[in-house]
Structures are given as structure tokens and as C-alpha cells.
């Protein structure tokens, strides 16, 4: 027997319609590439998204076509999210920090029919436009006054001109909720990038789940500033969750340094933010230097790579900001787990609570997870045994765009490539990415654990631990460190800091001090690069 409830498809256009209708006066504030702060409301965004829909029709972008963006977090990008997906076309956000050759490869693989880009990326697009045969329209996301006098891109279009020429009346079409809505390529540290192709249904379910109190806890009383880019897994879904709940949205544009972000936090009375640890390092350094305080910030989501416990402590103890340690990946839209205490933890000591808070947290409802051993058998949830982390759920990929890489699933589960433990209460902790794990004498050493200890040292700004070849033990840990500006620290002092905190055989064999650690396109430490750089490093014990 079937239920008797209405069969209304879960479509992304309903989010912007709802926000415009029910939160019409809630603001979207953007720091623009052109300079000034721009403000409008969800009502205005809803109207402009309809103009986008009409503009796409005029450009010949239709149902199922891919339309790409190279853009920072800003209001035009936001409207494109809704206009493009709303007509049943596919919003393809490209990470502009990739190399031009990779960008061209991705745009060609996706067969993007139109490319919308911020002024910042004009030189980049001029360099690759001739290599994008499928792309018929190049649209600069600016107004007439900021259009270049000349460009090597033939027929370069002006976004505001196109929007002005497009009608504001548009009825969002209804279609199957399983229709593709947006496309995001994994960074492809090994091999070519692969496209995760989200659907309206997966995006909507993910938005509901991520707004829940024990997820990212988003509401109409919040002012949310995603530092995480809209080209990095849809700013972790916040581009959908914020208008869904009616939160005021603050978009930081191209300026993601500590000072610019702090200024926006204060000026716009931001209550919640989200970003990778490297972004927060910059912000915290700026705060410390200037003796600054947050007047409204209550919580921040930290994920994308492990948030060092020292950073959680600084946010919570020194600034009273709750850290929501979250884990996920492009293939998971991206949310998998978020760390929040259960009521039973509230009676425990601060130390015990903190121990829980350093994990990546519990699975958000909708995500099912398990850890398995090398032979594929399930491993116990005891908080100690670690194994390969597998997931499944309605916003987890079942394959990549155009079948790239074959069938990724194992008995219906997606292998994440992460190694983790899960406690009896379901708190998951990432030990490593499987390719970063250090294999010493047949045992595994967690690079994340060692990095977390190193960054707790007051003279350490950043730390990465990689495995270096060792004649007897296969691999041994090498600690690579960036000191804080002006700080003095020797190899011996730093190694002494590890004593008593880890098993003896986990002790890094050597320390290398560097000026900077290379970061990838999503702001994570590039360990592949470090491994190349230190391939011939001779350990003192070797
Ligand atoms: P890529 O790094 O290829 O761009 P993603 O951005 O999707 O891909 O990153 C997903 C990976 O990032 C996860 O598989 C995991 O290794 C790592 N990651 C994400 N969040 C966390 C976290 N909170 N702690 C540790 N690792 C994390």
C-alpha cells in the first residue's frame, strides 16, 4: 500500500523560493572582487536567480547542460547556483586554484557550455579559452564599468548586461528530483580528477541534515560566513543550508586572510563560520597579534583536514567559540560526521569531554559508516581498532561522472580512503589518509597524531609528518615544521616535547625546519609534494 502524501519533488529551486518568500528581508552580504561591500536580500536574490534562468535560455544552456563557474564566494555566484540548477542544468564549480591545464582538462571533460568567471580570473580564462571547444559563452561576472577595454576572448560577455536584458518572470520547472544539479571534481592528487555529480534530491537531503542542531546547527537567527569556497563542495553545502533556514549569509569574496575575515565577522555580526584549519591559523595569528576578541562569533566548523586539538582549545578556552569538528569529502556532498557531545558527556570532566571533542564526531543521520580490516571484515567499534572507513547514504556517490574510474563501490559501500577508529558511542576518529599512514616495521603510525602534538608546541606554526624510507623499518616518521615568526626552536627541544605523549617507537626520527609547507588547491598540506621533496632525506637513525 502506498502512502497518501503529495509527491512533490525535492528541487533546489524550492530553497530560493522559500528563502525569498519567508526570509525575504534576510541579507546576503558580499565582499566583491571589484572592492565594495554589496548587500541585497533573499527576495532580491530570488528575483535575480530567475533572470539568470532566462539568461541561460538566451545563451542556449538548457536541461542537462553543464555551466561552469570560476568564482569566489559572492552574490553573483550564489544566484548562478540557483539559476543554473533551477532550470535543470548542472552547476559546475571549478576550483580556480588548480593549474590552468587541469582547469581546461576538467572543463573539457564536463563539456561545459558556458563559463562564468570573476574579474580575478580573466587572465586565467584568456589563457585557456581557445582550448575549450564546447564552451560557447564566456561571461565575466561584473558590470559594464568593469569590463576590460579589450580581451583575447572573442565575444566576451558582461554578466550584468545579460541579466538586465533578461526578464524577471520565470516559473521554475518541475522535474525528477534525481536529476543532476551540480558537479564538483575531486582534486585528483593521483590520476585525473573525477567528477562527483550531485542530484537535487541528494543536495536537498544533505541540506536538511547539515542544518540539524547536532550537525552544523544553522537557523534564521544565525549570520553565517562560509570561508570555505563555493567551489569546494558547494561551500560544504552552506550555499543551500543558509537560505533553507533563512540565515543571513556573508560571502567573503577573494580576501580570506585573517584580517579581512575578522573585519567581516565583526562588521556583519557573524555567529557561525566554516573553513579548513589553515585558514583559522591565519585568523588566530591575527587575533593574537592585535589582542582582538570576537564579539558575536559563537561557533565555527573546522574540517577538510584534521583540526589539531590545540586549535580547538584556543577557540574554546581563549575565545569562547565552539568548534564543530567535521569530516567529509567531495564524494559525500561533503558531510559525514560532526563532533557534538551527548548529554551523558555533560557530567564528565572537562578533560574527558575534550577527548571526545577532538574526534571527527558522529555520523549525521543519513550517513552509515563502518571500518573494515585488510580482508574486508567488519572491525569492532571500540575506539582503538583502526581500519579502512567505508560509508553509504543518499548523498554519497555511487559512481563518478562519465563512469570515470569504474565502479568505486564495494558491496554498496564507498571506501573513503581514510583510516579511522570508531568508539562504542559512534565517535569516529581519522588516524590518517591511507596513503599518508606511516608503515613502520609492519605497524602503523598516525601522522595526524604526531602533527597534533607538534602544533601544540608554542613555537610551532605548522607541522606535517611524512614517512621516509628506512632500511630496517620500511618507513620512519619525519617531522616537517614551520616555526612561528621570530620563534626559536631546536630539533632536540621539539622532540623532547613528544616525550611521554606517545609510544617510544612513534617518536619522529628527524625534524626538518622549513619556511612554508606547500598547500593544495583546497588549502590542505600537500604531502605528495613533501614526500617528493624529502625523498632522499637521510634519517640520522638510518
Ligand atoms: P581532496 O582532499 O581530494 O580535495 P576532499 O576535499 O573531498 O578531497 O577531502 C576529503 C578528505 O579530507 C577526507 O577523505 C579526509 O582524508 C580529509 N578530511 C576531511 N575532513 C577531515 C577531518 N576533519 N579530519 C581529518 N581528515 C579530514
CSV table of C-alpha atoms in Angstrom, one decimal, residues 88-534:
chain,number,residue,atom,x,y,z
A,88,UNK,CA,17.8,21.5,-14.6
A,89,UNK,CA,21.2,22.4,-15.9
A,90,UNK,CA,24.3,21.4,-14.0
A,91,UNK,CA,26.2,23.9,-11.9
A,92,UNK,CA,29.8,23.0,-12.3
A,93,UNK,CA,32.0,24.8,-9.8
A,94,UNK,CA,35.7,24.7,-10.9
A,95,UNK,CA,38.5,25.3,-8.3
A,96,UNK,CA,40.4,28.3,-9.7
A,97,UNK,CA,43.5,27.3,-7.6
A,98,UNK,CA,44.1,24.3,-9.9
A,99,UNK,CA,46.7,24.7,-12.7
A,100,UNK,CA,45.3,26.1,-15.9
A,101,UNK,CA,45.9,22.8,-17.7
A,102,UNK,CA,43.9,21.0,-15.1
A,103,UNK,CA,41.1,23.6,-15.3
A,104,UNK,CA,41.0,23.2,-19.1
A,105,UNK,CA,41.0,19.4,-18.7
A,106,UNK,CA,38.1,19.5,-16.3
A,107,UNK,CA,36.0,22.0,-18.3
A,108,UNK,CA,36.5,19.8,-21.4
A,109,UNK,CA,35.7,16.6,-19.6
A,110,UNK,CA,32.5,18.2,-18.3
A,111,UNK,CA,31.8,19.7,-21.7
A,112,UNK,CA,30.8,23.0,-20.1
A,113,UNK,CA,28.7,25.0,-22.5
A,114,UNK,CA,29.1,28.3,-20.7
A,115,UNK,CA,31.8,29.6,-18.3
A,116,UNK,CA,31.0,32.4,-15.7
A,117,UNK,CA,34.1,33.9,-14.0
A,118,UNK,CA,35.1,36.7,-11.7
A,119,UNK,CA,37.4,39.5,-12.8
A,120,UNK,CA,40.3,37.9,-10.9
A,121,UNK,CA,40.3,35.0,-13.3
A,122,UNK,CA,40.2,37.0,-16.6
A,123,UNK,CA,43.9,36.3,-17.4
A,124,UNK,CA,43.4,32.6,-16.5
A,125,UNK,CA,40.4,32.2,-18.8
A,126,UNK,CA,42.1,34.2,-21.6
A,127,UNK,CA,44.9,31.6,-21.3
A,128,UNK,CA,42.6,28.6,-21.8
A,129,UNK,CA,39.6,29.8,-23.7
A,130,UNK,CA,40.9,28.7,-27.1
A,131,UNK,CA,41.2,25.2,-25.7
A,132,UNK,CA,37.6,24.8,-24.7
A,133,UNK,CA,35.8,23.9,-27.9
A,134,UNK,CA,32.4,23.0,-26.2
A,135,UNK,CA,32.2,26.3,-24.4
A,136,UNK,CA,30.1,28.8,-26.4
A,137,UNK,CA,29.7,31.6,-23.9
A,138,UNK,CA,32.3,33.3,-21.7
A,139,UNK,CA,30.7,35.6,-19.2
A,140,UNK,CA,32.6,38.0,-17.0
A,141,UNK,CA,30.8,38.3,-13.7
A,142,UNK,CA,30.8,42.0,-13.4
A,143,UNK,CA,29.1,45.2,-14.6
A,144,UNK,CA,29.7,47.2,-17.7
A,145,UNK,CA,32.0,49.7,-15.9
A,146,UNK,CA,34.5,46.9,-15.0
A,147,UNK,CA,34.6,45.2,-18.4
A,148,UNK,CA,38.1,45.2,-20.0
A,149,UNK,CA,38.6,47.5,-22.9
A,150,UNK,CA,39.9,44.6,-24.9
A,151,UNK,CA,40.2,40.8,-24.3
A,152,UNK,CA,41.6,37.9,-26.3
A,153,UNK,CA,38.3,36.0,-25.6
A,154,UNK,CA,36.1,36.5,-28.7
A,155,UNK,CA,32.6,37.7,-27.8
A,156,UNK,CA,33.3,38.1,-24.1
A,157,UNK,CA,30.0,38.8,-22.4
A,158,UNK,CA,29.1,41.0,-19.4
A,159,UNK,CA,27.1,39.4,-16.7
A,160,UNK,CA,25.2,42.5,-15.6
A,161,UNK,CA,24.3,43.4,-19.2
A,162,UNK,CA,22.9,39.9,-19.8
A,163,UNK,CA,20.9,40.0,-16.6
A,164,UNK,CA,19.5,43.4,-17.3
A,165,UNK,CA,18.3,42.1,-20.7
A,166,UNK,CA,16.7,39.0,-19.2
A,167,UNK,CA,13.1,39.1,-17.9
A,168,UNK,CA,12.4,38.7,-14.2
A,169,UNK,CA,9.3,36.5,-14.7
A,170,UNK,CA,10.1,32.8,-14.7
A,171,UNK,CA,8.4,29.7,-13.4
A,172,UNK,CA,10.8,27.1,-12.1
A,173,UNK,CA,10.2,23.9,-13.9
A,174,UNK,CA,9.3,20.7,-12.1
A,175,UNK,CA,11.3,17.5,-12.9
A,176,UNK,CA,12.6,14.3,-11.4
A,177,UNK,CA,14.4,15.0,-8.2
A,178,UNK,CA,17.2,12.6,-9.2
A,179,UNK,CA,18.2,15.0,-12.0
A,180,UNK,CA,21.8,16.1,-11.7
A,181,UNK,CA,22.2,19.5,-10.1
A,182,UNK,CA,25.8,20.2,-9.6
A,183,UNK,CA,29.2,18.8,-10.4
A,184,UNK,CA,32.4,19.0,-8.4
A,185,UNK,CA,35.7,17.4,-9.3
A,186,UNK,CA,38.0,15.8,-6.7
A,187,UNK,CA,41.4,17.4,-6.6
A,188,UNK,CA,42.9,14.3,-8.1
A,189,UNK,CA,46.1,14.1,-6.2
A,190,UNK,CA,46.6,10.8,-8.0
A,191,UNK,CA,45.5,10.4,-11.6
A,192,UNK,CA,43.0,12.7,-13.4
A,193,UNK,CA,40.3,14.4,-11.3
A,194,UNK,CA,37.0,12.6,-11.1
A,195,UNK,CA,33.6,14.3,-11.1
A,196,UNK,CA,31.1,13.9,-8.2
A,197,UNK,CA,27.7,14.6,-9.7
A,198,UNK,CA,25.1,15.6,-7.1
A,199,UNK,CA,21.4,15.4,-7.7
A,200,UNK,CA,18.6,17.7,-6.5
A,201,UNK,CA,17.5,15.0,-4.1
A,202,UNK,CA,20.9,14.4,-2.7
A,203,UNK,CA,21.6,18.1,-2.3
A,204,UNK,CA,18.2,18.7,-0.5
A,205,UNK,CA,18.6,15.8,1.9
A,206,UNK,CA,22.2,16.9,2.6
A,207,UNK,CA,21.0,20.5,3.3
A,208,UNK,CA,18.3,19.3,5.7
A,209,UNK,CA,20.8,17.1,7.5
A,210,UNK,CA,23.5,19.6,7.7
A,211,UNK,CA,21.2,22.3,9.3
A,212,UNK,CA,20.3,20.0,12.2
A,213,UNK,CA,21.3,21.1,15.8
A,214,UNK,CA,23.9,18.3,16.2
A,215,UNK,CA,25.2,18.9,12.6
A,216,UNK,CA,26.1,22.5,11.7
A,217,UNK,CA,23.2,23.9,13.7
A,218,UNK,CA,22.0,26.6,11.2
A,219,UNK,CA,19.0,28.8,11.9
A,220,UNK,CA,17.2,32.0,11.0
A,221,UNK,CA,18.9,33.6,14.0
A,222,UNK,CA,22.4,33.0,12.6
A,223,UNK,CA,24.7,35.1,10.5
A,224,UNK,CA,26.9,32.6,8.6
A,225,UNK,CA,30.1,33.3,6.8
A,226,UNK,CA,31.4,30.3,4.8
A,227,UNK,CA,35.2,30.9,4.4
A,228,UNK,CA,35.2,27.5,2.7
A,229,UNK,CA,34.8,28.4,-1.0
A,230,UNK,CA,31.7,27.8,-3.0
A,231,UNK,CA,34.0,25.9,-5.4
A,232,UNK,CA,34.9,23.5,-2.7
A,233,UNK,CA,31.9,21.1,-2.4
A,234,UNK,CA,29.3,23.9,-2.5
A,235,UNK,CA,31.0,25.6,0.5
A,236,UNK,CA,30.3,22.3,2.3
A,237,UNK,CA,26.6,22.7,1.5
A,238,UNK,CA,26.2,26.0,3.3
A,239,UNK,CA,25.2,27.7,0.0
A,240,UNK,CA,22.0,25.6,0.3
A,241,UNK,CA,21.5,25.2,4.1
A,242,UNK,CA,21.7,29.0,4.8
A,243,UNK,CA,18.8,30.1,2.5
A,244,UNK,CA,16.9,26.9,3.5
A,245,UNK,CA,16.8,28.1,7.1
A,246,UNK,CA,16.9,31.8,6.4
A,247,UNK,CA,20.3,32.6,7.9
A,248,UNK,CA,21.9,35.8,6.9
A,249,UNK,CA,24.7,34.9,4.6
A,250,UNK,CA,28.1,36.7,4.5
A,251,UNK,CA,30.3,36.0,1.5
A,252,UNK,CA,34.0,37.0,1.9
A,253,UNK,CA,35.0,37.2,-1.8
A,254,UNK,CA,38.6,36.9,-2.6
A,255,UNK,CA,40.0,38.1,0.7
A,256,UNK,CA,40.5,35.1,3.0
A,257,UNK,CA,43.4,36.4,5.1
A,258,UNK,CA,42.9,36.6,8.9
A,259,UNK,CA,42.4,40.4,9.0
A,260,UNK,CA,39.8,40.6,6.2
A,261,UNK,CA,37.8,37.7,7.6
A,262,UNK,CA,38.0,39.2,11.1
A,263,UNK,CA,36.7,42.5,9.9
A,264,UNK,CA,33.7,40.9,8.2
A,265,UNK,CA,33.0,38.8,11.3
A,266,UNK,CA,32.8,42.0,13.4
A,267,UNK,CA,31.1,44.3,10.9
A,268,UNK,CA,28.3,41.8,10.0
A,269,UNK,CA,27.9,40.3,13.4
A,270,UNK,CA,28.7,36.8,12.2
A,271,UNK,CA,27.7,34.0,14.6
A,272,UNK,CA,29.0,31.0,12.7
A,273,UNK,CA,31.7,30.2,10.2
A,274,UNK,CA,33.4,27.3,8.4
A,275,UNK,CA,36.8,26.6,6.9
A,276,UNK,CA,39.9,24.4,6.8
A,277,UNK,CA,42.4,24.6,9.6
A,278,UNK,CA,45.0,26.6,7.6
A,279,UNK,CA,42.5,29.4,7.3
A,280,UNK,CA,42.0,29.5,11.1
A,281,UNK,CA,45.7,29.5,11.7
A,282,UNK,CA,45.9,32.8,9.9
A,283,UNK,CA,42.9,34.2,11.7
A,284,UNK,CA,44.1,33.2,15.2
A,285,UNK,CA,47.6,34.6,14.5
A,286,UNK,CA,45.9,37.9,13.5
A,287,UNK,CA,43.8,37.9,16.6
A,288,UNK,CA,46.7,37.2,18.9
A,289,UNK,CA,48.9,39.8,17.4
A,290,UNK,CA,46.3,42.6,17.8
A,291,UNK,CA,44.9,41.3,21.1
A,292,UNK,CA,41.4,41.1,19.4
A,293,UNK,CA,38.2,39.4,20.6
A,294,UNK,CA,35.1,38.1,18.8
A,295,UNK,CA,32.0,40.0,19.8
A,296,UNK,CA,29.4,37.8,18.1
A,297,UNK,CA,31.0,34.6,16.8
A,298,UNK,CA,29.6,31.5,18.6
A,299,UNK,CA,30.9,28.5,16.6
A,300,UNK,CA,33.0,27.5,13.7
A,301,UNK,CA,33.0,24.4,11.6
A,302,UNK,CA,36.5,23.1,11.1
A,303,UNK,CA,37.2,20.3,8.6
A,304,UNK,CA,38.7,19.3,5.4
A,305,UNK,CA,41.7,18.1,7.3
A,306,UNK,CA,42.2,17.2,10.9
A,307,UNK,CA,41.7,20.1,13.3
A,308,UNK,CA,44.6,20.0,15.8
A,309,UNK,CA,43.3,19.7,19.4
A,310,UNK,CA,45.4,22.8,20.2
A,311,UNK,CA,43.3,24.8,17.8
A,312,UNK,CA,40.1,23.5,19.4
A,313,UNK,CA,41.4,24.6,22.8
A,314,UNK,CA,42.4,28.1,21.6
A,315,UNK,CA,39.0,28.7,20.1
A,316,UNK,CA,37.1,27.3,23.0
A,317,UNK,CA,39.1,28.4,26.0
A,318,UNK,CA,40.6,31.7,24.8
A,319,UNK,CA,37.8,33.0,22.7
A,320,UNK,CA,34.7,31.1,23.8
A,321,UNK,CA,34.0,29.8,20.3
A,322,UNK,CA,32.7,26.3,19.9
A,323,UNK,CA,34.5,24.2,17.4
A,324,UNK,CA,32.4,21.9,15.3
A,325,UNK,CA,35.0,19.4,14.1
A,326,UNK,CA,33.6,17.9,10.9
A,327,UNK,CA,34.7,15.3,8.5
A,328,UNK,CA,33.6,14.6,4.9
A,329,UNK,CA,34.7,14.6,1.3
A,330,UNK,CA,33.7,15.7,-2.2
A,331,UNK,CA,32.2,12.2,-2.8
A,332,UNK,CA,29.9,12.8,0.2
A,333,UNK,CA,28.5,16.2,-0.6
A,334,UNK,CA,30.5,16.5,1.8
A,335,UNK,CA,29.1,16.0,5.2
A,336,UNK,CA,29.8,12.7,7.0
A,337,UNK,CA,30.4,13.4,10.7
A,338,UNK,CA,30.3,16.3,13.1
A,339,UNK,CA,31.5,16.4,16.7
A,340,UNK,CA,29.0,17.3,19.3
A,341,UNK,CA,28.7,15.9,22.8
A,342,UNK,CA,25.9,13.7,24.0
A,343,UNK,CA,24.0,14.6,27.2
A,344,UNK,CA,25.8,11.8,29.1
A,345,UNK,CA,29.1,13.6,28.5
A,346,UNK,CA,28.0,16.7,30.2
A,347,UNK,CA,28.6,15.2,33.7
A,348,UNK,CA,32.1,14.2,32.7
A,349,UNK,CA,35.3,16.1,33.5
A,350,UNK,CA,36.5,18.8,31.1
A,351,UNK,CA,39.4,16.5,30.1
A,352,UNK,CA,37.1,13.7,29.2
A,353,UNK,CA,34.8,16.0,27.2
A,354,UNK,CA,37.8,17.4,25.4
A,355,UNK,CA,38.9,13.9,24.5
A,356,UNK,CA,35.6,13.3,22.7
A,357,UNK,CA,35.7,16.8,21.1
A,358,UNK,CA,39.0,16.1,19.4
A,359,UNK,CA,37.4,13.3,17.3
A,360,UNK,CA,35.7,13.9,14.0
A,361,UNK,CA,32.4,13.1,15.6
A,362,UNK,CA,29.3,11.1,15.0
A,363,UNK,CA,27.6,10.2,11.7
A,364,UNK,CA,25.0,12.7,10.6
A,365,UNK,CA,21.7,10.9,10.1
A,366,UNK,CA,21.7,9.6,6.5
A,367,UNK,CA,25.3,8.5,6.6
A,368,UNK,CA,26.0,4.9,7.5
A,369,UNK,CA,29.7,4.0,8.3
A,370,UNK,CA,31.9,1.1,9.2
A,371,UNK,CA,35.5,0.2,9.5
A,372,UNK,CA,36.9,-2.9,7.8
A,373,UNK,CA,40.2,-4.8,8.0
A,374,UNK,CA,42.5,-5.7,5.1
A,375,UNK,CA,40.4,-8.8,4.5
A,376,UNK,CA,37.2,-6.8,4.3
A,377,UNK,CA,35.7,-7.9,7.6
A,378,UNK,CA,34.0,-5.5,9.9
A,379,UNK,CA,36.1,-4.2,12.8
A,380,UNK,CA,34.8,-3.5,16.3
A,381,UNK,CA,33.7,-0.1,17.4
A,382,UNK,CA,36.0,0.2,20.5
A,383,UNK,CA,37.8,3.5,19.8
A,384,UNK,CA,41.1,1.6,19.4
A,385,UNK,CA,40.9,-0.7,16.5
A,386,UNK,CA,41.5,1.1,13.2
A,387,UNK,CA,40.6,0.1,9.7
A,388,UNK,CA,39.5,1.4,6.3
A,389,UNK,CA,36.5,3.7,6.6
A,390,UNK,CA,33.5,2.8,4.4
A,391,UNK,CA,30.3,4.9,4.0
A,392,UNK,CA,27.0,4.8,2.3
A,393,UNK,CA,24.0,7.0,2.1
A,394,UNK,CA,21.7,9.1,-0.1
A,395,UNK,CA,24.3,11.8,-0.6
A,396,UNK,CA,27.3,9.5,-1.1
A,397,UNK,CA,28.5,8.9,-4.7
A,398,UNK,CA,27.7,5.6,-6.4
A,399,UNK,CA,29.9,6.4,-9.4
A,400,UNK,CA,31.8,9.2,-11.0
A,401,UNK,CA,30.8,11.4,-13.9
A,402,UNK,CA,31.1,9.5,-17.2
A,403,UNK,CA,31.9,6.3,-15.4
A,404,UNK,CA,35.5,7.5,-14.8
A,405,UNK,CA,37.5,5.2,-12.5
A,406,UNK,CA,34.9,2.4,-12.9
A,407,UNK,CA,32.6,1.2,-10.1
A,408,UNK,CA,34.0,2.6,-6.8
A,409,UNK,CA,31.7,0.7,-4.5
A,410,UNK,CA,32.4,-2.4,-2.6
A,411,UNK,CA,29.2,-4.3,-1.8
A,412,UNK,CA,27.3,-1.0,-1.9
A,413,UNK,CA,29.8,0.8,0.3
A,414,UNK,CA,32.1,3.7,-0.7
A,415,UNK,CA,35.7,3.2,0.5
A,416,UNK,CA,36.7,6.7,1.7
A,417,UNK,CA,40.5,6.1,1.6
A,418,UNK,CA,40.6,7.2,5.2
A,419,UNK,CA,41.8,5.1,8.1
A,420,UNK,CA,39.8,5.5,11.3
A,421,UNK,CA,38.7,4.2,14.7
A,422,UNK,CA,35.0,4.3,15.9
A,423,UNK,CA,34.1,4.4,19.6
A,424,UNK,CA,31.3,2.4,21.1
A,425,UNK,CA,29.3,5.7,21.1
A,426,UNK,CA,29.9,6.1,17.4
A,427,UNK,CA,32.5,8.8,17.6
A,428,UNK,CA,34.8,8.4,14.6
A,429,UNK,CA,38.4,9.5,14.6
A,430,UNK,CA,40.5,9.7,11.5
A,431,UNK,CA,44.0,8.3,12.0
A,432,UNK,CA,45.2,9.1,8.5
A,433,UNK,CA,44.5,9.0,4.9
A,434,UNK,CA,45.5,5.5,3.9
A,435,UNK,CA,48.2,6.9,1.6
A,436,UNK,CA,49.7,9.1,4.4
A,437,UNK,CA,49.9,6.4,7.0
A,438,UNK,CA,53.4,5.7,8.1
A,439,UNK,CA,54.2,2.0,8.0
A,440,UNK,CA,57.0,1.2,10.4
A,441,UNK,CA,58.1,-2.4,11.0
A,442,UNK,CA,54.6,-3.7,9.9
A,443,UNK,CA,52.8,-1.4,12.3
A,444,UNK,CA,51.1,1.9,11.5
A,445,UNK,CA,52.0,5.3,12.9
A,446,UNK,CA,49.4,8.1,12.6
A,447,UNK,CA,50.8,11.2,11.0
A,448,UNK,CA,47.8,13.2,12.3
A,449,UNK,CA,48.5,12.3,15.9
A,450,UNK,CA,52.1,13.4,15.6
A,451,UNK,CA,51.2,16.6,13.8
A,452,UNK,CA,48.6,17.4,16.5
A,453,UNK,CA,51.3,17.2,19.2
A,454,UNK,CA,53.8,19.3,17.2
A,455,UNK,CA,51.3,22.2,16.7
A,456,UNK,CA,50.6,22.2,20.4
A,457,UNK,CA,54.2,23.5,20.9
A,458,UNK,CA,54.0,27.3,21.3
A,459,UNK,CA,56.8,27.9,18.8
A,460,UNK,CA,55.2,25.8,16.0
A,461,UNK,CA,53.1,27.4,13.4
A,462,UNK,CA,52.5,24.4,11.1
A,463,UNK,CA,53.6,20.8,11.1
A,464,UNK,CA,53.4,17.8,8.7
A,465,UNK,CA,54.6,14.3,9.3
A,466,UNK,CA,55.5,12.0,6.4
A,467,UNK,CA,57.1,8.6,6.1
A,468,UNK,CA,60.6,8.4,4.8
A,469,UNK,CA,62.3,5.2,3.6
A,470,UNK,CA,64.2,3.4,6.3
A,471,UNK,CA,66.4,0.3,5.6
A,472,UNK,CA,65.3,-1.6,8.7
A,473,UNK,CA,61.8,-0.3,9.4
A,474,UNK,CA,60.5,0.4,5.8
A,475,UNK,CA,59.4,3.8,6.8
A,476,UNK,CA,60.0,6.2,9.7
A,477,UNK,CA,58.3,9.5,10.6
A,478,UNK,CA,60.0,12.7,9.5
A,479,UNK,CA,58.5,15.9,11.2
A,480,UNK,CA,58.5,18.9,9.0
A,481,UNK,CA,57.9,22.2,10.8
A,482,UNK,CA,57.3,25.9,10.1
A,483,UNK,CA,58.2,27.9,13.2
A,484,UNK,CA,56.1,30.9,14.3
A,485,UNK,CA,57.6,34.2,13.2
A,486,UNK,CA,60.5,35.1,15.5
A,487,UNK,CA,60.3,31.9,17.5
A,488,UNK,CA,63.4,29.8,18.3
A,489,UNK,CA,63.2,26.1,18.4
A,490,UNK,CA,65.7,23.3,18.0
A,491,UNK,CA,65.2,19.8,16.9
A,492,UNK,CA,66.1,18.4,20.3
A,493,UNK,CA,63.6,20.8,22.1
A,494,UNK,CA,60.8,19.8,19.8
A,495,UNK,CA,61.5,16.1,20.1
A,496,UNK,CA,61.6,16.4,23.9
A,497,UNK,CA,58.1,17.9,23.7
A,498,UNK,CA,56.9,14.5,22.4
A,499,UNK,CA,58.3,12.5,25.3
A,500,UNK,CA,55.6,10.9,27.4
A,501,UNK,CA,52.9,11.8,24.9
A,502,UNK,CA,53.4,8.9,22.5
A,503,UNK,CA,54.8,5.3,22.4
A,504,UNK,CA,58.6,5.5,22.0
A,505,UNK,CA,58.6,3.9,18.6
A,506,UNK,CA,56.3,6.6,17.3
A,507,UNK,CA,59.0,9.3,18.0
A,508,UNK,CA,59.9,11.1,14.8
A,509,UNK,CA,63.3,10.2,13.6
A,510,UNK,CA,64.2,13.7,12.5
A,511,UNK,CA,62.9,17.2,12.3
A,512,UNK,CA,63.2,19.4,9.2
A,513,UNK,CA,62.5,23.2,9.6
A,514,UNK,CA,61.1,24.8,6.5
A,515,UNK,CA,59.8,28.3,5.6
A,516,UNK,CA,56.5,27.0,4.3
A,517,UNK,CA,54.6,23.8,3.8
A,518,UNK,CA,53.1,23.5,0.3
A,519,UNK,CA,49.3,23.7,0.2
A,520,UNK,CA,47.0,22.1,-2.3
A,521,UNK,CA,44.1,23.7,-4.1
A,522,UNK,CA,41.7,23.3,-1.2
A,523,UNK,CA,44.2,24.6,1.4
A,524,UNK,CA,45.4,21.3,2.7
A,525,UNK,CA,49.0,20.3,3.2
A,526,UNK,CA,50.3,18.7,0.1
A,527,UNK,CA,52.0,15.6,1.4
A,528,UNK,CA,52.7,14.2,-2.0
A,529,UNK,CA,54.9,17.3,-2.7
A,530,UNK,CA,56.6,16.9,0.7
A,531,UNK,CA,57.3,13.2,0.0
A,532,UNK,CA,59.0,14.2,-3.3
A,533,UNK,CA,60.9,17.0,-1.6
A,534,UNK,CA,62.2,14.8,1.2
